[in-house]
PDB file of C-alpha atoms in Angstrom:
ATOM      1  CA  ALA R  25      18.018   3.871  -2.220  1.00  0.00           C
ATOM      2  CA  VAL R  26      18.301   0.263  -0.973  1.00  0.00           C
ATOM      3  CA  LEU R  27      17.555  -1.267  -4.365  1.00  0.00           C
ATOM      4  CA  PHE R  28      19.900   1.147  -6.131  1.00  0.00           C
ATOM      5  CA  THR R  29      22.891   0.297  -3.942  1.00  0.00           C
ATOM      6  CA  THR R  30      22.080  -3.424  -4.181  1.00  0.00           C
ATOM      7  CA  PHE R  31      22.086  -3.414  -7.947  1.00  0.00           C
ATOM      8  CA  VAL R  32      25.161  -1.200  -8.139  1.00  0.00           C
ATOM      9  CA  ASN R  33      27.152  -3.788  -6.127  1.00  0.00           C
ATOM     10  CA  MET R  34      25.513  -6.950  -7.393  1.00  0.00           C
ATOM     11  CA  GLU R  35      27.436  -9.555  -9.418  1.00  0.00           C
ATOM     12  CA  PHE R  36      25.091 -10.215 -12.372  1.00  0.00           C
ATOM     13  CA  LYS R  37      24.484 -13.721 -13.597  1.00  0.00           C
ATOM     14  CA  LEU R  38      22.612 -14.942 -16.648  1.00  0.00           C
ATOM     15  CA  ASP R  39      20.530 -17.187 -14.422  1.00  0.00           C
ATOM     16  CA  TYR R  40      19.067 -14.081 -12.796  1.00  0.00           C
ATOM     17  CA  LEU R  41      17.334 -13.161 -16.033  1.00  0.00           C
ATOM     18  CA  PHE R  42      15.593 -16.513 -16.054  1.00  0.00           C
ATOM     19  CA  VAL R  43      14.584 -15.967 -12.411  1.00  0.00           C
ATOM     20  CA  PHE R  44      12.976 -12.619 -13.413  1.00  0.00           C
ATOM     21  CA  LEU R  45      10.917 -14.360 -16.115  1.00  0.00           C
ATOM     22  CA  ILE R  46       9.952 -17.352 -13.991  1.00  0.00           C
ATOM     23  CA  VAL R  47       8.688 -15.129 -11.153  1.00  0.00           C
ATOM     24  CA  PHE R  48       6.645 -13.102 -13.686  1.00  0.00           C
ATOM     25  CA  PHE R  49       4.912 -16.208 -15.030  1.00  0.00           C
ATOM     26  CA  MET R  50       4.522 -17.638 -11.519  1.00  0.00           C
ATOM     27  CA  MET R  51       2.567 -14.533 -10.549  1.00  0.00           C
ATOM     28  CA  ALA R  52       0.563 -14.750 -13.798  1.00  0.00           C
ATOM     29  CA  ILE R  53      -0.439 -18.323 -12.953  1.00  0.00           C
ATOM     30  CA  THR R  54      -1.789 -17.281  -9.548  1.00  0.00           C
ATOM     31  CA  PHE R  55      -3.646 -14.418 -11.195  1.00  0.00           C
ATOM     32  CA  TYR R  56      -5.453 -16.662 -13.725  1.00  0.00           C
ATOM     33  CA  ILE R  57      -6.254 -19.231 -11.031  1.00  0.00           C
ATOM     34  CA  GLY R  58      -7.842 -16.274  -9.192  1.00  0.00           C
ATOM     35  CA  VAL R  59      -9.836 -15.449 -12.312  1.00  0.00           C
ATOM     36  CA  ALA R  60     -11.100 -19.020 -12.418  1.00  0.00           C
ATOM     37  CA  LEU R  61     -11.943 -19.058  -8.704  1.00  0.00           C
ATOM     38  CA  SER R  62     -13.825 -15.731  -8.974  1.00  0.00           C
ATOM     39  CA  LYS R  63     -16.343 -17.483 -11.244  1.00  0.00           C
ATOM     40  CA  ILE R  64     -17.248 -19.983  -8.478  1.00  0.00           C
ATOM     41  CA  ASN R  65     -20.161 -18.772  -6.322  1.00  0.00           C
ATOM     42  CA  ALA R  66     -18.378 -19.438  -3.033  1.00  0.00           C
ATOM     43  CA  PHE R  67     -15.441 -17.217  -3.996  1.00  0.00           C
ATOM     44  CA  SER R  68     -17.106 -14.877  -6.438  1.00  0.00           C
ATOM     45  CA  HIS R  69     -15.704 -11.333  -6.280  1.00  0.00           C
ATOM     46  CA  ALA R  70     -14.220  -9.042  -8.956  1.00  0.00           C
ATOM     47  CA  LEU R  71     -11.247  -8.184  -6.720  1.00  0.00           C
ATOM     48  CA  LEU R  72     -10.183 -11.745  -5.997  1.00  0.00           C
ATOM     49  CA  PRO R  73      -7.634 -12.251  -8.887  1.00  0.00           C
ATOM     50  CA  PHE R  74      -5.900  -8.982  -8.048  1.00  0.00           C
ATOM     51  CA  ALA R  75      -5.796  -9.661  -4.320  1.00  0.00           C
ATOM     52  CA  ILE R  76      -4.162 -13.104  -4.557  1.00  0.00           C
ATOM     53  CA  SER R  77      -1.458 -12.202  -7.082  1.00  0.00           C
ATOM     54  CA  GLY R  78       1.366  -9.638  -6.894  1.00  0.00           C
ATOM     55  CA  ALA R  79       3.225  -8.748  -3.697  1.00  0.00           C
ATOM     56  CA  SER R  80       4.253  -5.703  -1.724  1.00  0.00           C
ATOM     57  CA  PHE R  81       7.910  -6.226  -2.537  1.00  0.00           C
ATOM     58  CA  GLY R  82       9.333  -2.663  -2.287  1.00  0.00           C
ATOM     59  CA  LEU R  83       7.359  -1.416   0.711  1.00  0.00           C
ATOM     60  CA  LEU R  84       7.509  -4.513   2.874  1.00  0.00           C
ATOM     61  CA  GLY R  85       9.561  -7.319   1.359  1.00  0.00           C
ATOM     62  CA  VAL R  86      12.807  -5.342   1.111  1.00  0.00           C
ATOM     63  CA  PRO R  87      12.761  -3.816   4.582  1.00  0.00           C
ATOM     64  CA  LEU R  88      11.690  -7.153   6.206  1.00  0.00           C
ATOM     65  CA  PHE R  89      14.511  -9.078   4.615  1.00  0.00           C
ATOM     66  CA  LEU R  90      17.009  -6.225   5.053  1.00  0.00           C
ATOM     67  CA  THR R  91      16.251  -5.958   8.764  1.00  0.00           C
ATOM     68  CA  VAL R  92      16.821  -9.670   9.440  1.00  0.00           C
ATOM     69  CA  PHE R  93      19.464 -10.778   6.914  1.00  0.00           C
ATOM     70  CA  GLY R  94      21.304  -7.507   6.162  1.00  0.00           C
ATOM     71  CA  GLU R  95      22.199  -5.625   3.025  1.00  0.00           C
ATOM     72  CA  ASN R  96      24.860  -8.079   1.927  1.00  0.00           C
ATOM     73  CA  ASN R  97      22.208 -10.736   1.318  1.00  0.00           C
ATOM     74  CA  LEU R  98      19.601  -8.390  -0.196  1.00  0.00           C
ATOM     75  CA  GLU R  99      20.214  -9.477  -3.814  1.00  0.00           C
ATOM     76  CA  LYS R 100      18.666 -12.838  -2.958  1.00  0.00           C
ATOM     77  CA  ILE R 101      15.222 -11.372  -2.624  1.00  0.00           C
ATOM     78  CA  VAL R 102      15.805  -8.520  -5.108  1.00  0.00           C
ATOM     79  CA  ILE R 103      16.100 -10.953  -7.979  1.00  0.00           C
ATOM     80  CA  LEU R 104      12.627 -12.231  -7.080  1.00  0.00           C
ATOM     81  CA  GLY R 105      11.169  -8.754  -6.782  1.00  0.00           C
ATOM     82  CA  VAL R 106      12.018  -7.632 -10.351  1.00  0.00           C
ATOM     83  CA  GLY R 107       9.613 -10.177 -11.876  1.00  0.00           C
ATOM     84  CA  ASN R 108       7.000  -9.173  -9.372  1.00  0.00           C
ATOM     85  CA  GLU R 109       7.228  -5.465 -10.224  1.00  0.00           C
ATOM     86  CA  PHE R 110       6.894  -6.129 -13.962  1.00  0.00           C
ATOM     87  CA  PHE R 111       3.925  -8.388 -13.309  1.00  0.00           C
ATOM     88  CA  CYS R 112       2.160  -5.818 -11.168  1.00  0.00           C
ATOM     89  CA  TRP R 113       2.579  -2.970 -13.674  1.00  0.00           C
ATOM     90  CA  LEU R 114       2.246  -4.958 -16.920  1.00  0.00           C
ATOM     91  CA  LEU R 115      -0.542  -7.343 -16.009  1.00  0.00           C
ATOM     92  CA  ASN R 116      -2.177  -6.909 -12.613  1.00  0.00           C
ATOM     93  CA  ILE R 117      -2.864  -3.139 -12.558  1.00  0.00           C
ATOM     94  CA  PRO R 118      -3.809  -2.870 -16.308  1.00  0.00           C
ATOM     95  CA  ALA R 119      -6.141  -5.855 -15.873  1.00  0.00           C
ATOM     96  CA  LEU R 120      -7.736  -4.153 -12.881  1.00  0.00           C
ATOM     97  CA  LYS R 121      -8.293  -0.990 -14.905  1.00  0.00           C
ATOM     98  CA  MET R 122      -9.865  -2.980 -17.712  1.00  0.00           C
ATOM     99  CA  LYS R 123     -12.095  -5.007 -15.340  1.00  0.00           C
ATOM    100  CA  LEU R 124     -13.318  -2.214 -13.083  1.00  0.00           C
ATOM    101  CA  GLY R 125     -12.868   0.858 -15.270  1.00  0.00           C
ATOM    102  CA  ASN R 126     -13.548  -0.591 -18.749  1.00  0.00           C
ATOM    103  CA  GLU R 127     -10.209   0.807 -19.965  1.00  0.00           C
ATOM    104  CA  LYS R 128      -8.218  -0.735 -22.750  1.00  0.00           C
ATOM    105  CA  PHE R 129      -4.568  -1.690 -22.547  1.00  0.00           C
ATOM    106  CA  SER R 130      -2.453   1.263 -23.728  1.00  0.00           C
ATOM    107  CA  PRO R 131       1.142   2.452 -23.967  1.00  0.00           C
ATOM    108  CA  ASP R 132       0.469   4.232 -20.641  1.00  0.00           C
ATOM    109  CA  SER R 133       1.004   0.842 -18.947  1.00  0.00           C
ATOM    110  CA  ILE R 134       4.595   0.873 -20.182  1.00  0.00           C
ATOM    111  CA  LYS R 135       4.982   4.489 -19.039  1.00  0.00           C
ATOM    112  CA  ASN R 136       3.740   3.568 -15.596  1.00  0.00           C
ATOM    113  CA  ILE R 137       6.473   0.964 -15.278  1.00  0.00           C
ATOM    114  CA  LEU R 138       9.104   3.519 -16.207  1.00  0.00           C
ATOM    115  CA  LYS R 139       7.653   5.957 -13.636  1.00  0.00           C
ATOM    116  CA  SER R 140       7.805   3.433 -10.813  1.00  0.00           C
ATOM    117  CA  SER R 141      10.439   4.455  -8.250  1.00  0.00           C
ATOM    118  CA  ILE R 142      11.323   0.781  -7.719  1.00  0.00           C
ATOM    119  CA  ILE R 143      11.897   0.191 -11.429  1.00  0.00           C
ATOM    120  CA  ILE R 144      13.887   3.408 -11.741  1.00  0.00           C
ATOM    121  CA  SER R 145      16.116   2.341  -8.819  1.00  0.00           C
ATOM    122  CA  ILE R 146      16.661  -1.088 -10.386  1.00  0.00           C
ATOM    123  CA  PHE R 147      17.512   0.212 -13.836  1.00  0.00           C
ATOM    124  CA  ALA R 148      19.764   2.935 -12.509  1.00  0.00           C
ATOM    125  CA  GLY R 149      21.658   0.440 -10.416  1.00  0.00           C
ATOM    126  CA  ILE R 150      22.007  -1.970 -13.322  1.00  0.00           C
ATOM    127  CA  ILE R 151      23.284   0.778 -15.640  1.00  0.00           C
ATOM    128  CA  PHE R 152      25.868   1.927 -13.136  1.00  0.00           C
ATOM    129  CA  ASN R 153      26.980  -1.644 -12.534  1.00  0.00           C
ATOM    130  CA  VAL R 154      27.214  -2.749 -16.173  1.00  0.00           C
ATOM    131  CA  LEU R 155      29.074   0.419 -17.312  1.00  0.00           C
ATOM    132  CA  GLY R 156      31.481   0.081 -14.411  1.00  0.00           C
ATOM    133  CA  ILE R 157      30.440   3.476 -13.060  1.00  0.00           C
ATOM    134  CA  SER R 158      29.979   1.988  -9.622  1.00  0.00           C
ATOM    135  CA  ASP R 159      33.760   2.151  -8.930  1.00  0.00           C
ATOM    136  CA  VAL R 160      33.825   5.787 -10.021  1.00  0.00           C
ATOM    137  CA  LEU R 161      30.798   6.478  -7.822  1.00  0.00           C
ATOM    138  CA  VAL R 162      32.420   4.920  -4.758  1.00  0.00           C
ATOM    139  CA  ASN R 163      35.961   6.299  -5.173  1.00  0.00           C
ATOM    140  CA  THR R 164      35.653   9.703  -6.750  1.00  0.00           C
ATOM    141  CA  PRO R 165      34.811  12.857  -4.768  1.00  0.00           C
ATOM    142  CA  PRO R 166      32.261  14.419  -4.657  1.00  0.00           C
ATOM    143  CA  LEU R 167      30.405  11.457  -6.163  1.00  0.00           C
ATOM    144  CA  ASN R 168      31.410   9.259  -3.201  1.00  0.00           C
ATOM    145  CA  GLY R 169      29.692  11.741  -0.918  1.00  0.00           C
ATOM    146  CA  ILE R 170      26.486  11.304  -2.916  1.00  0.00           C
ATOM    147  CA  TYR R 171      26.839   7.540  -2.731  1.00  0.00           C
ATOM    148  CA  SER R 172      27.421   7.666   1.030  1.00  0.00           C
ATOM    149  CA  THR R 173      24.259   9.722   1.390  1.00  0.00           C
ATOM    150  CA  ILE R 174      22.318   7.115  -0.618  1.00  0.00           C
ATOM    151  CA  GLN R 175      23.687   4.374   1.595  1.00  0.00           C
ATOM    152  CA  TYR R 176      22.694   6.380   4.684  1.00  0.00           C
ATOM    153  CA  LEU R 177      19.148   6.768   3.344  1.00  0.00           C
ATOM    154  CA  ALA R 178      19.111   3.014   2.610  1.00  0.00           C
ATOM    155  CA  ASN R 179      19.992   2.257   6.205  1.00  0.00           C
ATOM    156  CA  ILE R 180      17.190   4.367   7.688  1.00  0.00           C
ATOM    157  CA  SER R 181      14.556   3.457   5.125  1.00  0.00           C
ATOM    158  CA  ALA R 182      13.456   0.205   6.753  1.00  0.00           C
ATOM    159  CA  PRO R 183      12.404   1.633  10.155  1.00  0.00           C
ATOM    160  CA  LEU R 184      10.730   4.617   8.469  1.00  0.00           C
ATOM    161  CA  ILE R 185       8.685   2.311   6.236  1.00  0.00           C
ATOM    162  CA  PHE R 186       7.619   0.173   9.180  1.00  0.00           C
ATOM    163  CA  ILE R 187       6.494   3.280  11.115  1.00  0.00           C
ATOM    164  CA  THR R 188       4.528   4.561   8.122  1.00  0.00           C
ATOM    165  CA  ILE R 189       2.853   1.220   7.525  1.00  0.00           C
ATOM    166  CA  GLY R 190       2.045   0.700  11.172  1.00  0.00           C
ATOM    167  CA  TYR R 191       0.513   4.145  11.473  1.00  0.00           C
ATOM    168  CA  GLY R 192      -1.737   3.567   8.455  1.00  0.00           C
ATOM    169  CA  LEU R 193      -3.176   0.201   9.495  1.00  0.00           C
ATOM    170  CA  LYS R 194      -6.909   0.458  10.115  1.00  0.00           C
ATOM    171  CA  PHE R 195      -9.329  -2.491  10.175  1.00  0.00           C
ATOM    172  CA  ASP R 196     -13.116  -2.607   9.833  1.00  0.00           C
ATOM    173  CA  LYS R 197     -14.692  -5.669  11.485  1.00  0.00           C
ATOM    174  CA  ARG R 198     -17.546  -5.615   8.969  1.00  0.00           C
ATOM    175  CA  TYR R 199     -15.211  -7.069   6.350  1.00  0.00           C
ATOM    176  CA  LEU R 200     -13.473  -9.602   8.619  1.00  0.00           C
ATOM    177  CA  LYS R 201     -15.023 -12.754   7.109  1.00  0.00           C
ATOM    178  CA  GLN R 202     -14.495 -11.754   3.474  1.00  0.00           C
ATOM    179  CA  SER R 203     -10.991 -10.405   4.175  1.00  0.00           C
ATOM    180  CA  ALA R 204     -10.066 -13.675   5.921  1.00  0.00           C
ATOM    181  CA  MET R 205     -11.278 -15.609   2.878  1.00  0.00           C
ATOM    182  CA  PHE R 206      -9.107 -13.502   0.550  1.00  0.00           C
ATOM    183  CA  VAL R 207      -6.009 -13.943   2.781  1.00  0.00           C
ATOM    184  CA  ILE R 208      -6.449 -17.709   3.227  1.00  0.00           C
ATOM    185  CA  LEU R 209      -6.964 -18.219  -0.531  1.00  0.00           C
ATOM    186  CA  ARG R 210      -3.892 -16.028  -1.224  1.00  0.00           C
ATOM    187  CA  TYR R 211      -1.636 -18.026   1.125  1.00  0.00           C
ATOM    188  CA  ALA R 212      -2.920 -21.355  -0.202  1.00  0.00           C
ATOM    189  CA  LEU R 213      -2.407 -20.437  -3.816  1.00  0.00           C
ATOM    190  CA  VAL R 214       0.797 -18.447  -3.557  1.00  0.00           C
ATOM    191  CA  PHE R 215       2.604 -21.067  -1.472  1.00  0.00           C
ATOM    192  CA  THR R 216       1.318 -23.994  -3.553  1.00  0.00           C
ATOM    193  CA  VAL R 217       2.148 -22.474  -6.924  1.00  0.00           C
ATOM    194  CA  GLY R 218       5.286 -20.779  -5.648  1.00  0.00           C
ATOM    195  CA  TYR R 219       6.944 -23.821  -4.106  1.00  0.00           C
ATOM    196  CA  ALA R 220       5.922 -26.032  -7.107  1.00  0.00           C
ATOM    197  CA  VAL R 221       7.698 -23.535  -9.344  1.00  0.00           C
ATOM    198  CA  LYS R 222      10.706 -23.358  -6.986  1.00  0.00           C
ATOM    199  CA  ILE R 223      11.142 -27.141  -6.859  1.00  0.00           C
ATOM    200  CA  LEU R 224      10.685 -27.625 -10.607  1.00  0.00           C
ATOM    201  CA  LEU R 225      12.586 -24.621 -11.910  1.00  0.00           C
ATOM    202  CA  LEU R 226      14.256 -22.235  -9.493  1.00  0.00           C
ATOM    203  CA  ASP R 227      16.141 -24.854  -7.523  1.00  0.00           C
ATOM    204  CA  ARG R 228      17.871 -25.871 -10.770  1.00  0.00           C
ATOM    205  CA  LEU R 229      19.011 -22.312 -11.399  1.00  0.00           C
ATOM    206  CA  ILE R 230      19.996 -21.544  -7.810  1.00  0.00           C
ATOM    207  CA  PRO R 231      20.693 -24.929  -6.079  1.00  0.00           C
ATOM    208  CA  ASN R 232      21.636 -25.455  -2.425  1.00  0.00           C
ATOM    209  CA  ASP R 233      21.469 -21.777  -1.446  1.00  0.00           C
ATOM    210  CA  THR R 234      20.024 -21.426   2.077  1.00  0.00           C
ATOM    211  CA  MET R 235      19.842 -17.625   1.914  1.00  0.00           C
ATOM    212  CA  PHE R 236      17.886 -17.823  -1.336  1.00  0.00           C
ATOM    213  CA  ASP R 237      15.535 -20.290   0.377  1.00  0.00           C
ATOM    214  CA  TYR R 238      14.996 -17.719   3.152  1.00  0.00           C
ATOM    215  CA  ALA R 239      14.473 -14.982   0.585  1.00  0.00           C
ATOM    216  CA  PHE R 240      11.911 -17.089  -1.292  1.00  0.00           C
ATOM    217  CA  PHE R 241       9.904 -17.776   1.883  1.00  0.00           C
ATOM    218  CA  THR R 242      10.004 -14.066   2.675  1.00  0.00           C
ATOM    219  CA  PHE R 243       8.724 -13.286  -0.825  1.00  0.00           C
ATOM    220  CA  MET R 244       5.909 -15.903  -0.685  1.00  0.00           C
ATOM    221  CA  ASN R 245       4.798 -14.571   2.704  1.00  0.00           C
ATOM    222  CA  LEU R 246       4.425 -10.983   1.528  1.00  0.00           C
ATOM    223  CA  PRO R 247       0.939  -9.337   1.443  1.00  0.00           C
ATOM    224  CA  LEU R 248      -0.683  -8.082  -1.718  1.00  0.00           C
ATOM    225  CA  GLN R 249       0.580  -4.889  -3.276  1.00  0.00           C
ATOM    226  CA  TYR R 250      -0.477  -1.748  -1.346  1.00  0.00           C
ATOM    227  CA  SER R 251      -0.996   0.263  -4.522  1.00  0.00           C
ATOM    228  CA  LEU R 252      -4.132  -1.784  -5.265  1.00  0.00           C
ATOM    229  CA  SER R 253      -5.957   0.381  -2.754  1.00  0.00           C
ATOM    230  CA  VAL R 254      -5.245   3.472  -4.809  1.00  0.00           C
ATOM    231  CA  PHE R 255      -6.545   2.006  -8.075  1.00  0.00           C
ATOM    232  CA  VAL R 256      -9.597   0.307  -6.487  1.00  0.00           C
ATOM    233  CA  SER R 257     -10.609   3.612  -4.920  1.00  0.00           C
ATOM    234  CA  ARG R 258     -10.336   5.224  -8.325  1.00  0.00           C
ATOM    235  CA  TYR R 259     -12.115   2.598 -10.442  1.00  0.00           C
ATOM    236  CA  SER R 260     -14.562   0.871  -8.102  1.00  0.00           C
ATOM    237  CA  SER R 261     -17.004   1.454  -5.247  1.00  0.00           C
ATOM    238  CA  LYS R 262     -16.376   2.698  -1.738  1.00  0.00           C
ATOM    239  CA  GLU R 263     -17.296  -0.739  -0.389  1.00  0.00           C
ATOM    240  CA  ASP R 264     -14.701  -2.441  -2.617  1.00  0.00           C
ATOM    241  CA  ASN R 265     -12.101   0.053  -1.506  1.00  0.00           C
ATOM    242  CA  GLU R 266     -12.882  -0.536   2.159  1.00  0.00           C
ATOM    243  CA  LEU R 267     -12.697  -4.306   1.532  1.00  0.00           C
ATOM    244  CA  ILE R 268      -9.308  -4.194  -0.218  1.00  0.00           C
ATOM    245  CA  ASN R 269      -7.928  -1.967   2.550  1.00  0.00           C
ATOM    246  CA  ASN R 270      -9.061  -4.519   5.112  1.00  0.00           C
ATOM    247  CA  VAL R 271      -7.486  -7.371   3.136  1.00  0.00           C
ATOM    248  CA  ILE R 272      -4.194  -5.419   3.014  1.00  0.00           C
ATOM    249  CA  VAL R 273      -4.281  -4.758   6.795  1.00  0.00           C
ATOM    250  CA  LEU R 274      -5.162  -8.372   7.684  1.00  0.00           C
ATOM    251  CA  ASN R 275      -2.624  -9.805   5.229  1.00  0.00           C
ATOM    252  CA  THR R 276       0.115  -7.462   6.577  1.00  0.00           C
ATOM    253  CA  VAL R 277      -0.561  -8.466  10.210  1.00  0.00           C
ATOM    254  CA  VAL R 278      -0.567 -12.186   9.297  1.00  0.00           C
ATOM    255  CA  CYS R 279       2.614 -11.719   7.261  1.00  0.00           C
ATOM    256  CA  VAL R 280       4.493 -10.145  10.163  1.00  0.00           C
ATOM    257  CA  ILE R 281       3.319 -12.816  12.666  1.00  0.00           C
ATOM    258  CA  ILE R 282       4.323 -15.638  10.298  1.00  0.00           C
ATOM    259  CA  TYR R 283       7.672 -14.000   9.637  1.00  0.00           C
ATOM    260  CA  ILE R 284       8.457 -13.610  13.348  1.00  0.00           C
ATOM    261  CA  ILE R 285       7.689 -17.338  13.821  1.00  0.00           C
ATOM    262  CA  PHE R 286       9.811 -18.174  10.781  1.00  0.00           C
ATOM    263  CA  ILE R 287      12.776 -16.235  12.091  1.00  0.00           C
ATOM    264  CA  ALA R 288      12.440 -17.845  15.502  1.00  0.00           C
ATOM    265  CA  LEU R 289      12.382 -21.344  13.955  1.00  0.00           C
ATOM    266  CA  ILE R 290      15.509 -20.833  11.776  1.00  0.00           C
ATOM    267  CA  GLY R 291      17.349 -19.335  14.709  1.00  0.00           C
ATOM    268  CA  ILE R 292      18.594 -16.024  13.199  1.00  0.00           C
ATOM    269  CA  ARG R 293      20.309 -13.897  15.813  1.00  0.00           C
TER     270      ARG R 293
END
C-alpha cells in the first residue's frame, strides 16, 4: 500500500531509470565480490555471496524511512529499492537455487518477479501515474474511498511490520561467531561499494539532495533480504537455515541500533 501510493503520486524523472540500473549493478558487484571471498578459506561458505548482497527493502527499509522522514520523502528511498528488488529476484534468488538446488535458470524467475507484492505495487503505481488515473482515483467516488483505504493501510503498515519482525526474532548463540563474520563482511562491502558508486555516479544524477543522502544511508544499512531464509530452508541443510536465520536476526538488530544512532546524530525531531 505504501509503495503504491508513493508511485501514484511520484513525479517521474528520466534520471530515476538510471538510478534503478545503477543500484542493480551495485548489488551485482557486491554479490560477485562475495563469490570471490567465498573461495578464500577464512571466509569459505556457500551462503556468503547471498548474505552480503540484496537488502530487506520492502519489509524494513520502507517502514524505517517512512517512520522517521514521512511519506512525502518516501520516493527518495523507493527509487533505490526498485533496483534492489529486481536484483534479488533476477540474480540473487535464482543463483541461490542453482548453487544449492542444482536448478537451471528458467522463465519461472521472471514469473517470480511478477508475483512479488512489492513489484506489483510498484508497477500498479507507475501505470496509474503515467496514465493520469491517479487524479481520477483521488477525486472520483467511490474510487476515492478505495484510495483513502489504501492510504490508511499504508499509515498502519509500518508499526505492524515492526511488531511482526520483533516477534519473530530468535537467536542461537551457537552461530554467533559465524553470523558476526557475515554481518561484518556485509557492512564492509556494502558501504565501500555503495558509497564508491554514490560518489562516482549517483551524486551526478541527484546532486546536493540531503534527503536522498539520508535515504541512501538507510538503504546501505538494511539487513539482508528476509526471504533468503525461505529458500535456504528449501534448498539446503537445517544447519544452513539456522545460520542464515541467525545472520538475519543479528543484522536486523545491528541495523536498528545504527539507525537510531544515525537519527540522533542528524538531529531529526
